[in-house]
Short mmCIF file of C-alpha atoms in Angstrom, two decimals:
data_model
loop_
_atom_site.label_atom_id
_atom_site.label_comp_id
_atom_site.label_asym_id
_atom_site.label_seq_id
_atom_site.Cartn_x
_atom_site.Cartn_y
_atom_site.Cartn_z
CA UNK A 153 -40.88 -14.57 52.42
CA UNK A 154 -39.71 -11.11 51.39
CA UNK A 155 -39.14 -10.43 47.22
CA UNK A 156 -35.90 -9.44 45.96
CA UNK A 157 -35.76 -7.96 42.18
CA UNK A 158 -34.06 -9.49 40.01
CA UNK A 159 -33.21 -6.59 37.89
CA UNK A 160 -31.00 -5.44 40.77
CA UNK A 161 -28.81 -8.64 41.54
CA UNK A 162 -28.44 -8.92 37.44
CA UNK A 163 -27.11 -5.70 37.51
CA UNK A 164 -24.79 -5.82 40.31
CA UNK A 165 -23.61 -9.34 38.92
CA UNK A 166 -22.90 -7.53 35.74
CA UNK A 167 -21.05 -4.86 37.59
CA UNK A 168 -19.00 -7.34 39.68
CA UNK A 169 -17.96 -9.33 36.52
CA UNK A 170 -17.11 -5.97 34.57
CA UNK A 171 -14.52 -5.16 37.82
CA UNK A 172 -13.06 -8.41 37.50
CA UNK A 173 -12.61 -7.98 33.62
CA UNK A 174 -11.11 -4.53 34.49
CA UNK A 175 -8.81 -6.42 37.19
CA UNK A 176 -8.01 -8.71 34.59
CA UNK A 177 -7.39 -6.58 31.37
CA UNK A 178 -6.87 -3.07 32.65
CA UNK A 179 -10.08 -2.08 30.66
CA UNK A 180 -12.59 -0.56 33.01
CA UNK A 181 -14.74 0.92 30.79
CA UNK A 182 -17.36 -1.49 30.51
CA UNK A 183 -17.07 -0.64 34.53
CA UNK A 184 -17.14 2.72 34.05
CA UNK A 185 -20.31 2.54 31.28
CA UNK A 186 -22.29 0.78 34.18
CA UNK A 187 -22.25 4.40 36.92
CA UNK A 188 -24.22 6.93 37.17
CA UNK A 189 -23.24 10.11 36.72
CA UNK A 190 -23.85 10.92 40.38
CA UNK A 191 -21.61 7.71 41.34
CA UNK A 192 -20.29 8.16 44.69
CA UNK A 193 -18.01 5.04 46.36
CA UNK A 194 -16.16 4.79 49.69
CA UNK A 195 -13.15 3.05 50.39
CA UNK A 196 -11.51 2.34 53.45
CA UNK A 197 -7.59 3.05 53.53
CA UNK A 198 -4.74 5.47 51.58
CA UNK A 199 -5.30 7.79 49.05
CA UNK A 200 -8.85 7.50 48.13
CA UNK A 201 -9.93 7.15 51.44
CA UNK A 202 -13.73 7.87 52.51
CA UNK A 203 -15.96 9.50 50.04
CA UNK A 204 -15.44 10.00 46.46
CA UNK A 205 -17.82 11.86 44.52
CA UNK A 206 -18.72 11.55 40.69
CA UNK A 207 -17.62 9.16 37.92
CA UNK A 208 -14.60 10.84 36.46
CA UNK A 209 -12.90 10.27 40.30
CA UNK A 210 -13.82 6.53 40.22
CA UNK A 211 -11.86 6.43 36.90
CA UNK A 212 -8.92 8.11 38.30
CA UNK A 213 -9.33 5.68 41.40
CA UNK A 214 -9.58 2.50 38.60
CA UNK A 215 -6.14 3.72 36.96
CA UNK A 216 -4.63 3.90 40.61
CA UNK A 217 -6.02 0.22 41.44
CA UNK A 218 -3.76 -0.62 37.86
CA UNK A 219 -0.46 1.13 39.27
CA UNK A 220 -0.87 -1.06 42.61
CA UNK A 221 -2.05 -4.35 40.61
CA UNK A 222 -1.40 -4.69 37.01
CA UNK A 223 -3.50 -7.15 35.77
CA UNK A 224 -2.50 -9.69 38.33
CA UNK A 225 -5.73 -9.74 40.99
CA UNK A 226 -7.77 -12.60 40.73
CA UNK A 227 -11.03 -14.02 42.70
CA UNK A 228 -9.83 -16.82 44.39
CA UNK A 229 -13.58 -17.48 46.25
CA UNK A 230 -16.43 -15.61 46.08
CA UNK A 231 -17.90 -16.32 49.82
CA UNK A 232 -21.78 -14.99 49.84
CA UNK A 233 -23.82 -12.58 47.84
CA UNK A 234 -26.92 -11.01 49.64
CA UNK A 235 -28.84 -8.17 48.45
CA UNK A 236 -32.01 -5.88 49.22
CA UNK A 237 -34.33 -4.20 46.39
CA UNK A 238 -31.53 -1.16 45.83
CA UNK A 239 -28.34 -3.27 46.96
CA UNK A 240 -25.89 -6.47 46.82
CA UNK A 241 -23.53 -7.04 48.96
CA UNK A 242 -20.07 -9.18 47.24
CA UNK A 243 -18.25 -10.89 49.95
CA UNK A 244 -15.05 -12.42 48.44
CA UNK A 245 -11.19 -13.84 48.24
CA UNK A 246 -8.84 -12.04 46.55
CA UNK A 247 -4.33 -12.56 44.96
CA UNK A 248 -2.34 -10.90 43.34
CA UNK A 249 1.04 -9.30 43.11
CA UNK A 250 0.98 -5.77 44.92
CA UNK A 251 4.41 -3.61 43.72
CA UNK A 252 5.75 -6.80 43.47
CA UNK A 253 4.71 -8.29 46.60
CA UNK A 254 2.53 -10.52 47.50
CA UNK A 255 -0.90 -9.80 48.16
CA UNK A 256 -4.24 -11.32 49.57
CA UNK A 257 -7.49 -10.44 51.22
CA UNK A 258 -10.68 -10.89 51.92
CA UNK A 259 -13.54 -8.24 50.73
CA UNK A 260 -17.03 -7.00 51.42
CA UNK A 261 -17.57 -4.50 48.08
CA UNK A 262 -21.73 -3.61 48.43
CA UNK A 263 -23.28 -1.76 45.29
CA UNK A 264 -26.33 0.13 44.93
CA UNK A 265 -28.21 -0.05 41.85
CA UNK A 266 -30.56 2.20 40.29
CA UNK A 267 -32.68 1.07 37.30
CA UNK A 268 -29.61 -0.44 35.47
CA UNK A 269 -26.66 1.18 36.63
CA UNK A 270 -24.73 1.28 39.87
CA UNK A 271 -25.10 4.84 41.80
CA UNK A 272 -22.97 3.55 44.96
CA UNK A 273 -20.27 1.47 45.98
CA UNK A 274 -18.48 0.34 49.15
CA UNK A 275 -15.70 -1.80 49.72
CA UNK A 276 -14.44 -2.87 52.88
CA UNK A 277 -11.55 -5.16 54.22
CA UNK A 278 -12.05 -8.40 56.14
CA UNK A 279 -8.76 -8.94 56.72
CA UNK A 280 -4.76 -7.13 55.99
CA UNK A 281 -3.75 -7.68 52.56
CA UNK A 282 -1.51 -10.53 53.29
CA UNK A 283 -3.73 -13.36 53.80
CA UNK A 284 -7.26 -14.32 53.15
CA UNK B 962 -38.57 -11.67 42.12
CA UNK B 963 -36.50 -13.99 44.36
CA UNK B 964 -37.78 -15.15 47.65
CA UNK B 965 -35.55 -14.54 50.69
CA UNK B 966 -36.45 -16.22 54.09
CA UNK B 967 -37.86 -13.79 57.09
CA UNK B 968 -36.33 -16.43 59.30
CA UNK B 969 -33.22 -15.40 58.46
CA UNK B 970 -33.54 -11.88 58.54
CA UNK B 971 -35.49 -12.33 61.77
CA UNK B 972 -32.79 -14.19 63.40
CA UNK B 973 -30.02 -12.30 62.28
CA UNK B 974 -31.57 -9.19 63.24
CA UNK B 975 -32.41 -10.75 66.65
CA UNK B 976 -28.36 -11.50 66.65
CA UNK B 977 -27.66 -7.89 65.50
CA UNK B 978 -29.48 -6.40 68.62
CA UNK B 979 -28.06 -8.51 70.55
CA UNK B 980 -24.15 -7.15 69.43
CA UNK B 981 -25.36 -3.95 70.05
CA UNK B 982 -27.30 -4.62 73.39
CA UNK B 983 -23.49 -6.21 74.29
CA UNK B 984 -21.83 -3.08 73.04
CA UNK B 985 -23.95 -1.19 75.73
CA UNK B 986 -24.10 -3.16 78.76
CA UNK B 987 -20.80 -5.31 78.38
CA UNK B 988 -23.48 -8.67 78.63
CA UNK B 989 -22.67 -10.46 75.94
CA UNK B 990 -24.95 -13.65 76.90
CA UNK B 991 -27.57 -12.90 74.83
CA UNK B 992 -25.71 -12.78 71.55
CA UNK B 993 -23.55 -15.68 72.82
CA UNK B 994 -26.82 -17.94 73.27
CA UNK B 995 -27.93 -17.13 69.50
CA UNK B 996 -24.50 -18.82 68.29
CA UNK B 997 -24.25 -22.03 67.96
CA UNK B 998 -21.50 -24.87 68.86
CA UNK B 999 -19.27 -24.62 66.25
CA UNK B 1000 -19.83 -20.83 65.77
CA UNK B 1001 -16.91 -19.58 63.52
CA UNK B 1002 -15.61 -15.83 63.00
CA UNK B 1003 -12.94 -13.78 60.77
CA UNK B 1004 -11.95 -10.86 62.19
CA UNK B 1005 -9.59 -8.32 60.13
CA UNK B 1006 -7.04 -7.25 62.49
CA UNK B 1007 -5.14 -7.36 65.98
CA UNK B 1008 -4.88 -10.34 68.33
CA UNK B 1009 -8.40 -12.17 66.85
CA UNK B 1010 -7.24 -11.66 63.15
CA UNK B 1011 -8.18 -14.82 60.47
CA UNK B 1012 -10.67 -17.32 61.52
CA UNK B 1013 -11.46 -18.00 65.09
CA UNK B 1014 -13.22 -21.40 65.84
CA UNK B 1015 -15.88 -22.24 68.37
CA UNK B 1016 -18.21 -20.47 71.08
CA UNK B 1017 -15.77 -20.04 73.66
CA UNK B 1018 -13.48 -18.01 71.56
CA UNK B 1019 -16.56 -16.10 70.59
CA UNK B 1020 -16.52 -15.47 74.33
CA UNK B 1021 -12.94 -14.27 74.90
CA UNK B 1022 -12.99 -11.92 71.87
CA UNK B 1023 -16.35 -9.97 73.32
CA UNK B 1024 -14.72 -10.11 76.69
CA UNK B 1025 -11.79 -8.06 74.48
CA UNK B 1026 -14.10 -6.18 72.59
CA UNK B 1027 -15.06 -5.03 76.01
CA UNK B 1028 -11.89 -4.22 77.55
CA UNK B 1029 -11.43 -2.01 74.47
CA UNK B 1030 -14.30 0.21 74.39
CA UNK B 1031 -16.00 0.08 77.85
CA UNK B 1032 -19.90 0.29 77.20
CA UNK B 1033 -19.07 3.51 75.36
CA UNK B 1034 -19.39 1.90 71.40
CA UNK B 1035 -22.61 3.39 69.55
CA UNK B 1036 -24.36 2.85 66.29
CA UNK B 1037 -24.50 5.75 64.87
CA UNK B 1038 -26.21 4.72 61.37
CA UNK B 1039 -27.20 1.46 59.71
CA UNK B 1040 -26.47 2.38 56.59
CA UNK B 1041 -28.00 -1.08 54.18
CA UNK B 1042 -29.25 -4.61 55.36
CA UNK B 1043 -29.11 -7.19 52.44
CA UNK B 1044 -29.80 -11.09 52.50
CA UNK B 1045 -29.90 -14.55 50.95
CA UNK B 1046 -31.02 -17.42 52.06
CA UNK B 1047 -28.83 -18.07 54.78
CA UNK B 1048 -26.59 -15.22 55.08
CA UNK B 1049 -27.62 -11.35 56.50
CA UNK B 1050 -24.87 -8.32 56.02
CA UNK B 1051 -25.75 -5.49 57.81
CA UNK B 1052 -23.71 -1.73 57.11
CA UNK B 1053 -23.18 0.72 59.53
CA UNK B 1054 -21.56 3.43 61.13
CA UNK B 1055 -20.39 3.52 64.86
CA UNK B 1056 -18.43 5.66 66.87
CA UNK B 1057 -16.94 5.14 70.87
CA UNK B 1058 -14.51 6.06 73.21
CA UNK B 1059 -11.33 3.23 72.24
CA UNK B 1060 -9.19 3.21 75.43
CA UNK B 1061 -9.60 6.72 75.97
CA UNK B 1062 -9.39 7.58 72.38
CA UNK B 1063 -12.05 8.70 69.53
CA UNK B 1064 -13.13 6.09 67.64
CA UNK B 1065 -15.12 5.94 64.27
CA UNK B 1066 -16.15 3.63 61.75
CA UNK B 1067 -17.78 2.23 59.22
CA UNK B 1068 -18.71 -1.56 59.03
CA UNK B 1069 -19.83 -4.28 57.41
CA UNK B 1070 -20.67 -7.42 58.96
CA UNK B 1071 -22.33 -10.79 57.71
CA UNK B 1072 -23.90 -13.50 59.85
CA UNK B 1073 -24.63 -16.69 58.81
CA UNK B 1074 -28.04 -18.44 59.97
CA UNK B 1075 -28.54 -22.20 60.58
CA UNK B 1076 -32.10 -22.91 61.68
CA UNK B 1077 -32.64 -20.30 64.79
CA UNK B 1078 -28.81 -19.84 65.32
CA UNK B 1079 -26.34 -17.70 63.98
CA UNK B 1080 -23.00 -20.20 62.73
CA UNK B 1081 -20.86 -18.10 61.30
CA UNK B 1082 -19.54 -14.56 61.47
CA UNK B 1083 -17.60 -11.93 59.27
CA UNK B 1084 -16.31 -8.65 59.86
CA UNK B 1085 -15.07 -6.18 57.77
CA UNK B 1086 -13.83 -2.63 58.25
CA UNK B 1087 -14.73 -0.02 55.66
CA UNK B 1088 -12.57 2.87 56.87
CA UNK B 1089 -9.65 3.55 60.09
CA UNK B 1090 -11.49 3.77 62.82
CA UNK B 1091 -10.63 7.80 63.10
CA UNK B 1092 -13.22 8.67 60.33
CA UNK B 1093 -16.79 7.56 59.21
#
């Protein structure tokens, strides 16, 4: 059997919900108060595409994720979770209304944690925004 | 501390050489005999998007994967491996030659493990396949 700590997955849980609040209410700083300073995250397609360095970008990229969504995206399944000592990995279903389209996905997001924050995040796309 | 099953990391990784060993000899039988019956994958885009149902589809869509990138596809970094019980998500870059083109990207993808067998697979694409 290999040990996973706890410590990490509890954060990381508390991460994921705090996105989904921020999703839901447009508030992401209890998001935001969970990163490091140092916080860098990748993402996979348009404007913040590849990697973005420090926490004041991720805020920037959190008001941008508001234009696109409003407070419309909900978790319609959360598939798996996995994690290591330093990471969990989110694999999940996603709606919501896009610009006024609609919109749906599947999503790998994978966080690193450091004592109790979140010093890295990845998201990637399982499938093309209009089905899941 | 919660206890995750070397099994499962034993088999997935087992399945994880194998995809690469297929990547770089276009002999895909090894992977294929790790899946079992009713193997099921997602795949994000192009002709295999959504979920694909049972080994023989497995078969056509290496065949593809093939036809795509020769024996040229490489991983270039495994970036995070993180498990549960039954599920294994390995992170990675990789870079080939796609048809004659430069291809690069970054990955995430998540097998399931029944006993010694992998049953289910997702894949999910963490940037365009021009960057990594």
């Amino acid at each position: 059997m290999t040990q996973i700590s706890d410590n990490t997955l509890k954060v990381a849980q508390q991460a994921f919900d705090n996105l989904m609040h921020g999703f839901a209410t447009s508030n992401w700083e209890p998001l935001l108060n969970l990163l490091t300073d140092d916080f860098t995250f990748w993402f996979p397609i348009g404007t913040y595409h590849g990697l973005n360095i420090g926490k004041e970008r991720a805020r920037e990229f959190f008001q941008y994720v508001t234009e696109l969504f409003g407070q419309t995206l909900k978790l319609t399944s959360l598939e798996r979770v996995t994690s290591s000592e330093t990471t969990v990995v989110f694999e999940f279903c996603d709606e919501a209304s896009m610009l006024g389209q609609p919109y749906r996905n599947r999503i790998a997001i994978s966080f690193d944690v450091r004592n109790d924050k979140i010093c890295g995040y990845r998201e990637y796309l399982g499938s093309d925004g209009k089905s899941n």
